[in-house]
Amino acid sequence: MKEQVLAMLIEAGDGYLSGEVMSARLGVSRAAVWKAVDALRQEGYEIESAPRQGYRLSSAPDRLTAGTILPHIRSRAQRDRLICLDSVDSTNNYAKSLAMAGGADGTAIAANGQTGGRGRQGRSFDSPRGKGVYLTLLYRPDASPLKASTITAYAAVAVCDGIEAACGVRPGIKWTNDIVLDGRKLAGILTELAVEGESGALQYLITGIGINANHAPADFPPDVASMAVSLAEHLGRPVDRGRLCGEVINALAAMYPCWLAGTGDYFRRYRDSCLTLGKPVRLLRPDGTREAYAEDIDRDFGLIVRYPDGTRETVTAGEVSVRGLFGYTD
């Protein structure tokens, strides 16, 4: 109930909200509301009270909790499918366990921090508590595993939509799953799926997103500090992580039915936002590195590259380094 009280106080903005109204909405006693307010105050939330007016939230610590996210989620169904954790090894791992236990389609798992965040190809994704937004969506689509491979690109557009709605700045996309701001990595997306062995049917699909929100330069590990950026660093001010998380969830909720139906203009917007196009690239493969030029994106979000000898190839997987992004300069 504490998080519900916090959500209502945030929704009230600068106005007061009476204990009577909150108790009626929650179906609890006024004393229970007072206890929730007192618990929030002990956690660092400054809540004013005034006779015959009620309570008003005047300042709050930077915490990613259900109470700070819920006010920004527009869909009632999505609000009911939010799970918020203070710390977890990985929101993707949690989503997998939830999927095996019958978790509902569209469930969102958000965490204030991760102890074992992961990126593509088993790389670690540093996820300090109280700094970023770490979010995974669990999907149960009636779709083929081949179609599932395109959801990362759709999600990349949605993440950019959510960031723009919350912070007023729109990042670009590095093929295929990196969100880029100021030529540095702002966020990453990791999609994983499970397929039934006998039938080959898709069991579930999870899309994990990690966003650098309020990181200072010193918060990044030394090996990635020069290649990473946070929204706070770009904007010169802290961002509201609850609002950021809520707006990204809203954008993903709008994206999902479009992805299922193949509607909307996500392909065009992905292509327009793709910073890889028109740039020299390096294809990093087990058998060596090849230089190429990124020409276009096909309808399945494969990257069409042209080699120096004039031949072309559509790249659908693997690592692609882009000149001018993340330190590739020569």
Coordinates of C-alpha atoms in Angstrom, one line a residue:
M1 CA 0.0 0.0 0.0
K2 CA 2.9 2.3 0.6
E3 CA 3.8 2.4 -3.1
Q4 CA 0.1 3.0 -4.0
V5 CA 0.1 6.0 -1.6
L6 CA 3.3 7.3 -3.2
A7 CA 1.9 6.9 -6.7
M8 CA -1.2 8.9 -5.7
L9 CA 0.9 11.7 -4.2
I10 CA 3.0 11.9 -7.3
E11 CA -0.1 12.0 -9.5
A12 CA -1.5 14.9 -7.4
G13 CA 1.5 17.0 -8.4
D14 CA 1.8 20.2 -6.4
G15 CA -1.7 19.9 -4.9
Y16 CA -2.7 18.3 -1.6
L17 CA -4.5 15.0 -1.4
S18 CA -6.7 14.2 1.6
G19 CA -6.3 11.1 3.7
E20 CA -10.0 10.6 3.3
V21 CA -9.7 10.4 -0.5
M22 CA -6.7 8.1 -0.4
S23 CA -8.4 5.8 2.1
A24 CA -11.5 5.6 0.0
R25 CA -9.6 4.8 -3.2
L26 CA -7.5 2.2 -1.5
G27 CA -10.4 0.7 0.6
V28 CA -8.4 1.1 3.9
S29 CA -8.6 3.2 7.0
R30 CA -7.3 6.7 7.5
A31 CA -4.9 5.3 10.0
A32 CA -3.5 2.9 7.4
V33 CA -2.9 5.8 5.1
W34 CA -1.1 7.7 7.9
K35 CA 1.1 4.7 8.5
A36 CA 2.0 4.5 4.8
V37 CA 2.9 8.2 4.8
D38 CA 5.0 7.8 7.9
A39 CA 6.9 4.9 6.3
L40 CA 7.6 7.0 3.2
R41 CA 8.9 9.9 5.4
Q42 CA 11.3 7.5 7.1
E43 CA 12.6 6.5 3.7
G44 CA 13.5 10.1 2.8
Y45 CA 10.3 11.3 1.1
E46 CA 9.4 14.8 2.3
I47 CA 5.6 14.9 2.7
E48 CA 3.8 18.0 3.9
S49 CA 0.6 17.8 5.8
A50 CA -2.0 20.5 6.3
P51 CA -5.3 20.5 8.3
R52 CA -8.4 20.0 6.1
Q53 CA -6.1 19.7 3.0
G54 CA -4.2 16.5 3.4
Y55 CA -0.8 15.5 2.2
R56 CA 1.6 16.9 -0.5
L57 CA 4.8 15.4 -1.7
S58 CA 7.4 18.2 -1.7
S59 CA 10.6 16.2 -2.5
A60 CA 11.6 12.6 -3.1
P61 CA 14.8 10.6 -3.2
D62 CA 15.9 9.1 -6.5
R63 CA 14.4 5.6 -6.3
L64 CA 13.0 3.4 -9.0
T65 CA 9.9 1.8 -7.3
A66 CA 6.4 0.9 -8.2
G67 CA 5.2 4.1 -6.6
T68 CA 7.4 6.3 -8.9
I69 CA 6.7 4.4 -12.1
L70 CA 2.9 3.7 -11.8
P71 CA 1.8 7.4 -12.2
H72 CA 3.4 7.5 -15.6
I73 CA 1.9 4.3 -17.1
R74 CA -1.2 5.1 -19.1
S75 CA -2.7 1.6 -19.6
R76 CA -4.6 0.1 -16.6
A77 CA -3.7 -3.4 -17.9
Q78 CA 0.0 -2.5 -18.0
R79 CA -0.2 -0.9 -14.5
D80 CA -1.5 -4.3 -13.2
R81 CA 1.4 -6.1 -14.9
L82 CA 4.3 -4.2 -13.4
I83 CA 6.8 -5.9 -11.1
C84 CA 9.4 -3.7 -9.5
L85 CA 12.5 -5.0 -7.7
D86 CA 15.1 -3.1 -5.7
S87 CA 17.9 -5.4 -6.9
V88 CA 18.1 -8.6 -9.0
D89 CA 20.8 -10.5 -10.8
S90 CA 19.2 -9.7 -14.1
T91 CA 15.7 -8.6 -15.1
N92 CA 15.9 -11.0 -18.1
N93 CA 16.7 -13.9 -15.8
Y94 CA 13.8 -13.0 -13.6
A95 CA 11.5 -12.8 -16.6
K96 CA 12.6 -16.3 -17.7
S97 CA 11.7 -17.7 -14.3
L98 CA 8.4 -15.8 -14.5
A99 CA 7.7 -17.2 -17.9
M100 CA 8.3 -20.7 -16.8
A101 CA 5.8 -20.1 -13.9
G102 CA 3.1 -18.9 -16.3
G103 CA 3.7 -15.1 -16.2
A104 CA 1.3 -13.1 -18.2
D105 CA 1.9 -11.6 -21.7
G106 CA 3.1 -8.0 -21.4
T107 CA 4.4 -8.2 -17.8
A108 CA 7.1 -5.6 -17.2
I109 CA 9.9 -6.2 -14.7
A110 CA 11.8 -3.1 -13.6
A111 CA 14.8 -3.0 -11.2
N112 CA 16.6 -0.3 -9.3
G113 CA 19.8 -2.2 -9.9
Q114 CA 21.2 -5.4 -11.3
T115 CA 24.1 -7.5 -9.9
G116 CA 24.5 -9.6 -13.1
G117 CA 23.3 -7.5 -16.0
R118 CA 24.0 -9.0 -19.4
G119 CA 24.5 -7.7 -22.9
R120 CA 24.9 -9.4 -26.3
Q121 CA 27.3 -12.4 -26.6
G122 CA 27.5 -12.9 -22.9
R123 CA 29.0 -9.5 -22.1
S124 CA 28.3 -7.9 -18.8
F125 CA 26.2 -4.8 -18.6
D126 CA 27.2 -2.7 -15.6
S127 CA 24.0 -1.8 -13.6
P128 CA 24.7 0.2 -10.5
R129 CA 21.8 0.7 -8.1
G130 CA 20.1 4.0 -8.2
K131 CA 21.6 5.1 -11.5
G132 CA 19.9 3.5 -14.5
V133 CA 16.6 2.0 -15.7
Y134 CA 16.8 -1.7 -16.0
L135 CA 13.6 -3.1 -17.6
T136 CA 12.4 -6.4 -19.2
L137 CA 9.2 -7.1 -21.0
L138 CA 7.8 -10.6 -21.1
Y139 CA 5.8 -11.5 -24.2
R140 CA 3.9 -14.6 -25.3
P141 CA 3.2 -13.8 -29.0
D142 CA 1.5 -16.1 -31.5
A143 CA 4.5 -15.7 -33.8
S144 CA 7.3 -17.7 -35.4
P145 CA 10.8 -17.6 -34.0
L146 CA 11.8 -16.0 -37.3
K147 CA 9.5 -13.1 -36.7
A148 CA 10.7 -12.9 -33.2
S149 CA 14.1 -11.8 -34.5
T150 CA 12.6 -8.5 -35.6
I151 CA 11.3 -7.3 -32.3
T152 CA 14.6 -5.9 -31.2
A153 CA 14.4 -3.3 -34.0
Y154 CA 10.8 -2.4 -33.1
A155 CA 11.8 -2.1 -29.4
A156 CA 14.7 0.2 -30.3
V157 CA 12.3 2.7 -31.9
A158 CA 10.0 2.4 -28.9
V159 CA 12.9 3.0 -26.4
C160 CA 13.8 6.2 -28.4
D161 CA 10.1 7.2 -28.2
G162 CA 10.0 6.7 -24.5
I163 CA 13.3 8.6 -23.9
E164 CA 12.0 11.5 -26.0
A165 CA 8.7 11.6 -24.2
A166 CA 10.4 11.6 -20.7
C167 CA 13.4 13.8 -21.4
G168 CA 12.8 15.8 -24.6
V169 CA 15.8 14.4 -26.4
R170 CA 15.8 11.7 -29.1
P171 CA 18.7 9.4 -29.5
G172 CA 19.7 7.4 -32.6
I173 CA 20.2 3.7 -33.1
K174 CA 23.3 1.7 -33.9
W175 CA 22.4 -1.4 -35.8
T176 CA 21.0 -3.5 -34.4
N177 CA 20.4 -2.9 -30.7
D178 CA 22.3 0.0 -29.3
I179 CA 20.8 3.4 -28.4
V180 CA 23.2 6.2 -29.1
L181 CA 23.5 9.8 -27.9
D182 CA 26.4 12.2 -28.6
G183 CA 28.2 9.3 -30.4
R184 CA 28.2 7.2 -27.3
K185 CA 26.1 4.3 -26.0
L186 CA 23.1 5.4 -23.9
A187 CA 21.2 2.1 -23.8
G188 CA 21.3 -1.5 -24.9
I189 CA 18.6 -4.0 -25.8
L190 CA 18.9 -7.8 -25.3
T191 CA 16.2 -10.1 -26.7
E192 CA 16.0 -13.8 -25.7
L193 CA 13.5 -16.4 -26.5
A194 CA 12.5 -20.0 -25.8
V195 CA 11.4 -22.5 -28.4
E196 CA 9.7 -25.8 -27.8
G197 CA 12.0 -28.6 -28.9
E198 CA 9.5 -30.9 -30.6
S199 CA 7.3 -28.4 -32.4
G200 CA 9.6 -25.5 -32.9
A201 CA 6.9 -23.2 -31.5
L202 CA 7.8 -20.0 -29.7
Q203 CA 7.1 -20.4 -26.0
Y204 CA 8.0 -16.9 -24.8
L205 CA 10.0 -13.8 -25.8
I206 CA 11.7 -11.4 -23.5
T207 CA 13.2 -8.0 -24.3
G208 CA 15.5 -6.4 -21.8
I209 CA 16.5 -2.8 -21.8
G210 CA 19.2 -1.0 -19.8
I211 CA 19.3 2.8 -19.9
N212 CA 22.1 5.0 -18.5
A213 CA 19.9 7.6 -16.7
N214 CA 21.7 9.4 -13.8
H215 CA 25.2 8.0 -14.2
A216 CA 28.1 10.3 -13.7
P217 CA 31.3 9.6 -15.8
A218 CA 32.9 8.0 -12.7
D219 CA 30.0 5.5 -12.5
F220 CA 31.0 3.7 -15.7
P221 CA 33.7 1.0 -15.6
P222 CA 37.0 2.3 -17.0
D223 CA 36.9 0.1 -20.1
V224 CA 33.6 1.6 -21.3
A225 CA 33.7 5.1 -19.8
S226 CA 34.9 6.8 -23.0
M227 CA 32.1 5.0 -25.0
A228 CA 29.2 5.5 -22.6
V229 CA 26.9 8.5 -21.8
S230 CA 24.0 9.1 -19.5
L231 CA 20.9 11.2 -20.0
A232 CA 22.0 13.3 -16.9
E233 CA 25.4 13.9 -18.5
H234 CA 23.9 15.0 -21.8
L235 CA 21.1 17.2 -20.2
G236 CA 23.2 18.6 -17.4
R237 CA 20.6 17.6 -14.8
P238 CA 19.2 14.5 -13.2
V239 CA 16.3 12.8 -14.9
D240 CA 13.2 11.3 -13.2
R241 CA 13.8 7.6 -13.5
G242 CA 10.3 6.7 -12.6
R243 CA 8.9 8.8 -15.5
L244 CA 11.6 7.5 -17.8
C245 CA 10.7 3.9 -17.0
G246 CA 7.0 4.6 -17.3
E247 CA 7.3 6.3 -20.7
V248 CA 9.4 3.5 -22.1
I249 CA 6.8 1.0 -20.9
N250 CA 4.1 3.1 -22.6
A251 CA 6.1 3.1 -25.9
L252 CA 6.7 -0.6 -25.7
A253 CA 3.0 -1.2 -25.0
A254 CA 2.1 0.8 -28.2
M255 CA 4.8 -1.0 -30.2
Y256 CA 3.8 -4.6 -29.3
P257 CA 0.5 -4.9 -31.2
C258 CA 2.0 -3.1 -34.2
W259 CA 4.8 -5.6 -34.3
L260 CA 2.4 -8.5 -34.0
A261 CA 0.2 -7.2 -36.9
G262 CA 3.1 -5.8 -39.0
T263 CA 1.5 -2.3 -38.9
G264 CA 2.8 1.2 -38.1
D265 CA 5.8 2.9 -39.5
Y266 CA 8.5 1.3 -37.3
F267 CA 10.6 0.2 -40.3
R268 CA 10.8 3.7 -41.7
R269 CA 11.5 5.2 -38.3
Y270 CA 14.2 2.6 -37.5
R271 CA 15.8 3.2 -40.9
D272 CA 15.7 7.0 -40.4
S273 CA 17.2 6.7 -36.9
C274 CA 19.9 4.2 -37.8
L275 CA 23.3 5.9 -37.4
T276 CA 25.1 3.0 -39.0
L277 CA 23.8 3.8 -42.5
G278 CA 26.1 5.7 -44.8
K279 CA 29.1 4.9 -42.6
P280 CA 32.2 2.7 -43.1
V281 CA 31.9 -0.4 -40.9
R282 CA 33.9 -3.3 -39.7
L283 CA 32.3 -6.7 -39.6
L284 CA 33.8 -8.6 -36.7
R285 CA 33.6 -12.4 -37.3
P286 CA 35.3 -15.5 -35.9
D287 CA 37.3 -15.9 -39.1
G288 CA 38.5 -12.3 -39.1
T289 CA 37.5 -8.6 -39.7
R290 CA 36.2 -7.2 -43.0
E291 CA 35.8 -3.6 -44.0
A292 CA 32.6 -2.5 -45.7
Y293 CA 30.1 0.3 -46.2
A294 CA 26.7 0.2 -44.7
E295 CA 24.2 1.0 -47.5
D296 CA 20.7 0.1 -46.3
I297 CA 18.3 -1.9 -44.1
D298 CA 16.1 -4.6 -45.6
R299 CA 12.5 -5.3 -44.5
D300 CA 13.7 -7.9 -42.0
F301 CA 16.1 -5.3 -40.5
G302 CA 19.1 -7.0 -42.0
L303 CA 22.0 -4.6 -42.7
I304 CA 23.0 -4.4 -46.4
V305 CA 26.7 -3.7 -46.7
R306 CA 28.9 -3.2 -49.8
Y307 CA 32.5 -4.5 -49.8
P308 CA 35.4 -2.6 -51.5
D309 CA 35.2 -5.1 -54.5
G310 CA 31.6 -4.0 -55.1
T311 CA 29.9 -7.1 -53.8
R312 CA 27.0 -6.9 -51.3
E313 CA 25.9 -8.9 -48.4
T314 CA 22.9 -8.7 -46.0
V315 CA 24.2 -9.1 -42.4
T316 CA 21.7 -10.5 -40.0
A317 CA 23.8 -11.2 -36.9
G318 CA 27.2 -10.6 -35.4
E319 CA 29.2 -7.6 -34.3
V320 CA 29.4 -4.5 -36.5
S321 CA 31.7 -1.6 -35.5
V322 CA 30.8 1.8 -37.0
R323 CA 33.3 4.5 -37.7
G324 CA 32.7 7.5 -35.5
L325 CA 30.8 5.6 -32.8
F326 CA 32.2 4.0 -29.6
G327 CA 35.8 4.8 -30.5
Y328 CA 36.2 3.5 -34.1
T329 CA 38.1 6.3 -35.8
D330 CA 40.7 4.9 -38.2

